[in-house]
Short mmCIF file of C-alpha atoms in Angstrom, two decimals:
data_model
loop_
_atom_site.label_atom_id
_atom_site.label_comp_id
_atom_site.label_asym_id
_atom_site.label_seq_id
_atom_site.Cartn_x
_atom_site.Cartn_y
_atom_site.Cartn_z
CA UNK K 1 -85.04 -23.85 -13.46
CA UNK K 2 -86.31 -20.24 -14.63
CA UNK K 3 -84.16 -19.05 -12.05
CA UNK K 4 -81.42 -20.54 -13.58
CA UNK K 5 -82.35 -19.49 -17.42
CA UNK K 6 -82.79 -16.02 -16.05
CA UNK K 7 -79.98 -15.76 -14.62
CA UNK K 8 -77.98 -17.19 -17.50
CA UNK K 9 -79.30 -14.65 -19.38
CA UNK K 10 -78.49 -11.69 -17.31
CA UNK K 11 -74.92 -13.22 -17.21
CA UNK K 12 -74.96 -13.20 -21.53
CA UNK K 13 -75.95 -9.61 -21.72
CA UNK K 14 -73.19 -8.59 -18.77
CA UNK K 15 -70.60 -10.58 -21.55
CA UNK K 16 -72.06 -8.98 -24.26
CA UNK K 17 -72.00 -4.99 -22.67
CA UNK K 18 -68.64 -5.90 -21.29
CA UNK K 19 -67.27 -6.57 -24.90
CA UNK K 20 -69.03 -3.42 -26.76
CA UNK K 21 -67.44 -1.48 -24.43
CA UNK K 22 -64.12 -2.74 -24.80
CA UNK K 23 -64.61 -2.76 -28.69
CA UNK K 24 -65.71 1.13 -28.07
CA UNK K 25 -62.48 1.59 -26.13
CA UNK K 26 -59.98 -0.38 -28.89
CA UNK K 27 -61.63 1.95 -31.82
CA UNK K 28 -61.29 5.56 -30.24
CA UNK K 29 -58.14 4.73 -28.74
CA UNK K 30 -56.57 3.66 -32.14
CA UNK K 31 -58.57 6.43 -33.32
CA UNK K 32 -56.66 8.97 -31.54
CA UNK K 33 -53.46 7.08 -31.91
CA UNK K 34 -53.57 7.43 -35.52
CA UNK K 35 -53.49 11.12 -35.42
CA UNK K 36 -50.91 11.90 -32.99
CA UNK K 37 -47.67 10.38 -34.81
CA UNK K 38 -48.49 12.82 -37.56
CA UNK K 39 -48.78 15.84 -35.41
CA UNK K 40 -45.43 14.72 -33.76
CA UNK K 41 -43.46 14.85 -36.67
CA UNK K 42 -42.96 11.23 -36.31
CA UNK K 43 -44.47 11.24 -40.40
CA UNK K 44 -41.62 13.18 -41.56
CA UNK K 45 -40.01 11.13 -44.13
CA UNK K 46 -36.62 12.44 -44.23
CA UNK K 47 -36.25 13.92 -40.51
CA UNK K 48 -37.79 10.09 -39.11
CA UNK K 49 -35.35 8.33 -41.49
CA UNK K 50 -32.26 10.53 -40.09
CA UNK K 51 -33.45 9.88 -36.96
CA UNK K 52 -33.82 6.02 -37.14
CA UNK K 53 -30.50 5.93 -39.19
CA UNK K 54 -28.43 7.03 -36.52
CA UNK K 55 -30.56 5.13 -33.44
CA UNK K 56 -32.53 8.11 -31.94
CA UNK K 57 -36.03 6.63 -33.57
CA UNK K 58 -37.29 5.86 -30.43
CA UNK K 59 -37.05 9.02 -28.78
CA UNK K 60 -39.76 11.24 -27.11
CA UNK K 61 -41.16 14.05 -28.42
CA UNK K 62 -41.26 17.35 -26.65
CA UNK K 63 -45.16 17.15 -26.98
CA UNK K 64 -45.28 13.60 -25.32
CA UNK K 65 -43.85 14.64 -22.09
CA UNK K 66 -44.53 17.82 -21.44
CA UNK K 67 -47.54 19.12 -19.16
CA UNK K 68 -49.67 22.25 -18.67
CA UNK K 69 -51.89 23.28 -15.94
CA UNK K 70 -55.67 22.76 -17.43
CA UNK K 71 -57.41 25.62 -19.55
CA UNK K 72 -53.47 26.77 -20.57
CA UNK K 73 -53.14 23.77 -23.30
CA UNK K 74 -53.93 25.71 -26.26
CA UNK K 75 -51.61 29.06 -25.22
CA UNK K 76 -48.80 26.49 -24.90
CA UNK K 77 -48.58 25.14 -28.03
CA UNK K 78 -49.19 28.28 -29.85
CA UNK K 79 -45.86 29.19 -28.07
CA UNK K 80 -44.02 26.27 -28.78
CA UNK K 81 -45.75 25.23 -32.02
CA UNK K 82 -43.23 22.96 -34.05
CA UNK K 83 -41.53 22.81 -31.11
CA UNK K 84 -43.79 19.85 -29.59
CA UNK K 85 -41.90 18.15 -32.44
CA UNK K 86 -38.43 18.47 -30.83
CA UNK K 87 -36.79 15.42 -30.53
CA UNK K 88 -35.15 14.58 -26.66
CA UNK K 89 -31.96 14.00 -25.89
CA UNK K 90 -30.09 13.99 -22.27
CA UNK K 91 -27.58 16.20 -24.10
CA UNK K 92 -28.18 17.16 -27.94
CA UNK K 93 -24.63 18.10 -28.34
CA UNK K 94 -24.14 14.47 -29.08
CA UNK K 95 -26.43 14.41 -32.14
CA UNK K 96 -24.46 17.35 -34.00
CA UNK K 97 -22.25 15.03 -35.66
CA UNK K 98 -24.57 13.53 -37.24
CA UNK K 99 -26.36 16.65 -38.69
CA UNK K 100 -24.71 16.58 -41.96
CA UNK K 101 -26.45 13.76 -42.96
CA UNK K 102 -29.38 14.85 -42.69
CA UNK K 103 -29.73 16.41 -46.65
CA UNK K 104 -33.47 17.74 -46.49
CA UNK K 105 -36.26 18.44 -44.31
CA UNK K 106 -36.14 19.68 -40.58
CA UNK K 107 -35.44 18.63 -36.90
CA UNK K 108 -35.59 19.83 -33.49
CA UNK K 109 -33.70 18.59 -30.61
CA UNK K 110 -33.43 19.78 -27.47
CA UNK K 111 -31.44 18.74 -24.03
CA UNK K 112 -33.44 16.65 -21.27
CA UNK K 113 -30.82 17.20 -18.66
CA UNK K 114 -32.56 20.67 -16.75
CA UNK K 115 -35.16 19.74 -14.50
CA UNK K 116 -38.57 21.03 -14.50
CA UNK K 117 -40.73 23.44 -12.42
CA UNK K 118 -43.40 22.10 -10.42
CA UNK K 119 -46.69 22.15 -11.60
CA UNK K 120 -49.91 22.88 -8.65
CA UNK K 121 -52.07 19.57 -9.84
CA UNK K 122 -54.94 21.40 -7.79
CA UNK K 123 -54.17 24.82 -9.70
CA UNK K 124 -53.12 28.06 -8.39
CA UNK K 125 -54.51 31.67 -8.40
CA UNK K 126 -53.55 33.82 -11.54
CA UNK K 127 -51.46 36.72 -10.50
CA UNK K 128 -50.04 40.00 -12.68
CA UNK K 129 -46.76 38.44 -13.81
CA UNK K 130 -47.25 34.80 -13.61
CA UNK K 131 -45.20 33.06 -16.37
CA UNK K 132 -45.80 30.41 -18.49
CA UNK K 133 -43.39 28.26 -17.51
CA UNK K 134 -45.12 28.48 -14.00
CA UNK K 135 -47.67 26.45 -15.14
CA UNK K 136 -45.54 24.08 -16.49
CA UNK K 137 -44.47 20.79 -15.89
CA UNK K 138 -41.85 18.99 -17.77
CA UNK K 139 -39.85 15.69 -17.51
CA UNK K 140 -37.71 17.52 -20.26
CA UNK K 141 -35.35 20.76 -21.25
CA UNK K 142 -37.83 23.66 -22.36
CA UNK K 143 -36.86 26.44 -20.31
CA UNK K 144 -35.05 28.82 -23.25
CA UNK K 145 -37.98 28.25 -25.19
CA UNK K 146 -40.49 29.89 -22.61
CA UNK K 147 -38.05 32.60 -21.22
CA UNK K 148 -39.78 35.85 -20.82
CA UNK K 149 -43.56 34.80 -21.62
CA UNK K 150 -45.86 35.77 -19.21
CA UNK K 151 -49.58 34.82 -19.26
CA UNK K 152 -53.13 36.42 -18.97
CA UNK K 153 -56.77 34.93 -18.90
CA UNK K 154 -57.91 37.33 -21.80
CA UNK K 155 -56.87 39.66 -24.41
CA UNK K 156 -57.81 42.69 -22.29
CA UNK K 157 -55.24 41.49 -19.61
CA UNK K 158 -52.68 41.20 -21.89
CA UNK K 159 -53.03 44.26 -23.81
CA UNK K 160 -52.74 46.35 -19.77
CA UNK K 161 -49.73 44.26 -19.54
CA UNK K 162 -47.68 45.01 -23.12
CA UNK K 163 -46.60 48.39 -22.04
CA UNK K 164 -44.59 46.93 -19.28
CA UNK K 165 -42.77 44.54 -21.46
CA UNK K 166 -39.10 44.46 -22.74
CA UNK K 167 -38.25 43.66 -26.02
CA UNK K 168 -37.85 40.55 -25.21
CA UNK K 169 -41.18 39.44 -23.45
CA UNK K 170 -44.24 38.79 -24.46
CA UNK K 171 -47.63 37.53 -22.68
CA UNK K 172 -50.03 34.84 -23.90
CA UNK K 173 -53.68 34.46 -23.07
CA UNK K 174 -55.52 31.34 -21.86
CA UNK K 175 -57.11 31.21 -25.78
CA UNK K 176 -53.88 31.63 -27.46
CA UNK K 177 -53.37 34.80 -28.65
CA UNK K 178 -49.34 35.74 -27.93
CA UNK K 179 -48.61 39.58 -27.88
CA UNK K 180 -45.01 41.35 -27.46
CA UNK K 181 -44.28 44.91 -27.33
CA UNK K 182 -44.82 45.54 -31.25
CA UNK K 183 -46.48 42.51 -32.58
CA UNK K 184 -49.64 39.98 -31.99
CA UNK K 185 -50.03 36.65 -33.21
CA UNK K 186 -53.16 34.41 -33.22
CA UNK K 187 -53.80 31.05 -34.83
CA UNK K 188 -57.25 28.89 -34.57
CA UNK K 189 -56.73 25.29 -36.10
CA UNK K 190 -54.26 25.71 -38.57
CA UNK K 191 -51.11 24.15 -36.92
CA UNK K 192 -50.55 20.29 -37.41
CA UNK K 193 -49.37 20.14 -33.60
CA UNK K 194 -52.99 21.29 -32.55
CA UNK K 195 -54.26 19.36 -29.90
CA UNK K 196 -51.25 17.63 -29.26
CA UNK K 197 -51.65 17.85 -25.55
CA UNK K 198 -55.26 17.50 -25.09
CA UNK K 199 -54.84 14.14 -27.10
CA UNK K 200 -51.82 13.07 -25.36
CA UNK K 201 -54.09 13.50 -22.14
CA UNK K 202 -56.75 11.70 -23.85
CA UNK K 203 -54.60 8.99 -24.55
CA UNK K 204 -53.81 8.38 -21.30
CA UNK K 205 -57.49 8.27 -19.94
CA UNK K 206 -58.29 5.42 -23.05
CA UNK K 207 -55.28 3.55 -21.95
CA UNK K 208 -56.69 2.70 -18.40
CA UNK K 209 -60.32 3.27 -19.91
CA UNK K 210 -59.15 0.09 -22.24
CA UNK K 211 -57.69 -1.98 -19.67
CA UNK K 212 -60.20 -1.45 -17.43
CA UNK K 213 -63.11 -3.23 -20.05
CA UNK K 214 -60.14 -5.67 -21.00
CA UNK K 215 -60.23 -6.77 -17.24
CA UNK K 216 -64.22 -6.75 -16.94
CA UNK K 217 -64.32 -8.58 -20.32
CA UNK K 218 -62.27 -11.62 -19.10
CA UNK K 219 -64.13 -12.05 -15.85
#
């Protein structure tokens, strides 16, 4: 009979553990998931009601489908910035129509329809030259955007690189400080789209972290 009682017991706490974690799961994932409409654009009064007036609510967002190899997240989206905001179309020719209605605030679109380059899960050496678009996967059009940007794993890098540019290149480090021939530009925390990949990717892990403790909670 103690056996029994024990064992009943033991069984309780497993139930009880099971659902903590599952409540910890639910309140960071809706956590994060409260944040990342915002840095989307997806708050945008005027832009989202454009968008939902003429059916193209429901699209991605540059920032939702487009991946970087690790440790490059942050030079990324100080490239692309409001960019990660862009709404996707197969071909965005087919929104301009439409354009005139929209009387105030802003929008991005861009064209899905040019495949991406591979991205090296595993990771790759860095070489003199390697651009950021090499370490770039996307299911979505991006490639104008990155043209010409080439990447380095510190400032010193960059700065033996800039007298080799043209006008129209530029190199990025792994921190996120972008340099062209003439100019430099660095930002720390001060764009909404910060972090817009790392949460994406953090997303992702809560998803299967949350349906992993819904499975163990309803054994």
């Amino acid at each position: 009979i103690r056996l029994a009682i024990d064992g009943v017991g033991k069984a309780e706490m497993q139930v009880e553990a099971a659902r903590r974690r599952y409540q910890s799961c639910a309140s960071e994932h809706a956590s994060v998931t409260a944040v990342q409409p915002a840095a989307l654009g997806r708050r945008d009064s005027s832009a989202a009601s454009w968008l939902s007036r003429n059916g193209h609510g429901e699209r991605p967002r540059l920032g939702e489908s487009v991946q970087v190899e690790a440790g490059w997240e942050r030079a990324l989206e100080t490239v692309l910035g409001g960019a990660l905001r862009a709404v996707v179309f197969d071909d965005c020719d087919a929104a301009v129509p439409t354009l005139g209605a929209l009387d105030k605030g802003e929008v991005m679109l861009v064209s899905g329809s040019r495949a991406g380059a591979p991205l090296d899960d595993a990771g790759r050496a860095r070489a003199p030259g390697t651009r950021l678009r090499d370490l770039v996967r996307w299911e979505r059009g991006l490639a104008s955007l990155l043209a010409g940007i080439y990447v380095a794993d510190d400032v010193t890098q960059a700065q033996a690189m800039v007298p080799a540019l043209a006008d129209d290149e530029s190199v990025v480090t792994r921190d996120g400080v972008w340099l062209g021939a003439d100019w430099l530009r660095s930002s720390r925390g001060v764009q909404a789209e910060a972090g817009v990949r790392e949460r994406a990717q953090l997303l992702t892990r809560l998803r299967g972290d949350l349906d992993a403790a819904a499975a163990e909670r309803e054994r």
